[in-house]
Amino acid sequence: MSVDKLPGTSGSEISPYRMAQLVKVSSKITDLMVSNIWQLSYDELNIVLDLVRMAAERGHEGR
């Protein structure tokens, strides 16, 4: 089984199955951002991504 390394990280390895799951989540987030009833500006999209990133970091700190 091949294992990919996450770009821009400390070299964490991830299996192909797990990467596929992450791509699905990314796709869902992207779909929500671009096909919403309200058209978001580029700045608003960055705010959304920052909020998601902050939530992920807080969750990681809680481990």
mmCIF file of C-alpha atoms in Angstrom:
data_model
loop_
_atom_site.group_PDB
_atom_site.id
_atom_site.type_symbol
_atom_site.label_atom_id
_atom_site.label_comp_id
_atom_site.label_asym_id
_atom_site.label_seq_id
_atom_site.Cartn_x
_atom_site.Cartn_y
_atom_site.Cartn_z
ATOM 1 C CA MET A 1 0.000 0.000 0.000
ATOM 2 C CA SER A 2 1.465 3.367 -0.927
ATOM 3 C CA VAL A 3 1.418 6.232 1.514
ATOM 4 C CA ASP A 4 1.397 9.927 0.617
ATOM 5 C CA LYS A 5 2.875 12.756 2.638
ATOM 6 C CA LEU A 6 0.765 15.797 3.360
ATOM 7 C CA PRO A 7 2.189 18.924 1.713
ATOM 8 C CA GLY A 8 3.182 21.743 4.020
ATOM 9 C CA THR A 9 3.203 19.604 7.156
ATOM 10 C CA SER A 10 5.819 17.952 9.295
ATOM 11 C CA GLY A 11 5.814 14.952 6.971
ATOM 12 C CA SER A 12 2.778 13.172 8.404
ATOM 13 C CA GLU A 13 1.898 10.149 6.340
ATOM 14 C CA ILE A 14 -1.600 9.333 5.201
ATOM 15 C CA SER A 15 -3.039 6.252 3.538
ATOM 16 C CA PRO A 16 -4.753 6.443 0.126
ATOM 17 C CA TYR A 17 -8.118 5.621 1.727
ATOM 18 C CA ARG A 18 -7.774 8.409 4.278
ATOM 19 C CA MET A 19 -6.683 10.850 1.556
ATOM 20 C CA ALA A 20 -9.799 9.952 -0.442
ATOM 21 C CA GLN A 21 -11.922 10.736 2.625
ATOM 22 C CA LEU A 22 -10.207 14.098 3.057
ATOM 23 C CA VAL A 23 -10.804 14.927 -0.603
ATOM 24 C CA LYS A 24 -14.522 14.166 -0.129
ATOM 25 C CA VAL A 25 -14.710 16.546 2.842
ATOM 26 C CA SER A 26 -12.839 19.227 0.880
ATOM 27 C CA SER A 27 -15.243 18.775 -2.003
ATOM 28 C CA LYS A 28 -18.258 19.219 0.266
ATOM 29 C CA ILE A 29 -16.831 22.409 1.749
ATOM 30 C CA THR A 30 -16.008 23.763 -1.704
ATOM 31 C CA ASP A 31 -19.508 22.942 -2.974
ATOM 32 C CA LEU A 32 -21.052 24.767 -0.022
ATOM 33 C CA MET A 33 -18.904 27.829 -0.655
ATOM 34 C CA VAL A 34 -19.533 28.150 -4.390
ATOM 35 C CA SER A 35 -23.099 26.892 -4.831
ATOM 36 C CA ASN A 36 -24.738 28.587 -1.905
ATOM 37 C CA ILE A 37 -27.818 30.787 -2.294
ATOM 38 C CA TRP A 38 -25.599 33.761 -1.426
ATOM 39 C CA GLN A 39 -22.628 34.410 -3.646
ATOM 40 C CA LEU A 40 -19.568 34.795 -1.443
ATOM 41 C CA SER A 41 -16.761 37.150 -2.338
ATOM 42 C CA TYR A 42 -13.141 36.022 -2.314
ATOM 43 C CA ASP A 43 -12.620 37.794 1.030
ATOM 44 C CA GLU A 44 -15.670 36.075 2.506
ATOM 45 C CA LEU A 45 -14.389 32.696 1.287
ATOM 46 C CA ASN A 46 -11.123 33.380 3.086
ATOM 47 C CA ILE A 47 -13.046 34.184 6.263
ATOM 48 C CA VAL A 48 -14.874 30.846 5.993
ATOM 49 C CA LEU A 49 -11.598 28.976 5.479
ATOM 50 C CA ASP A 50 -10.008 30.809 8.428
ATOM 51 C CA LEU A 51 -12.946 29.826 10.642
ATOM 52 C CA VAL A 52 -12.613 26.185 9.604
ATOM 53 C CA ARG A 53 -8.846 26.327 10.210
ATOM 54 C CA MET A 54 -9.332 27.889 13.663
ATOM 55 C CA ALA A 55 -11.860 25.213 14.635
ATOM 56 C CA ALA A 56 -9.484 22.488 13.485
ATOM 57 C CA GLU A 57 -6.594 23.980 15.443
ATOM 58 C CA ARG A 58 -8.690 24.252 18.597
ATOM 59 C CA GLY A 59 -9.748 20.654 18.205
ATOM 60 C CA HIS A 60 -6.127 19.610 17.763
ATOM 61 C CA GLU A 61 -5.067 21.529 20.893
ATOM 62 C CA GLY A 62 -7.743 19.713 22.894
ATOM 63 C CA ARG A 63 -6.223 16.294 22.202
#
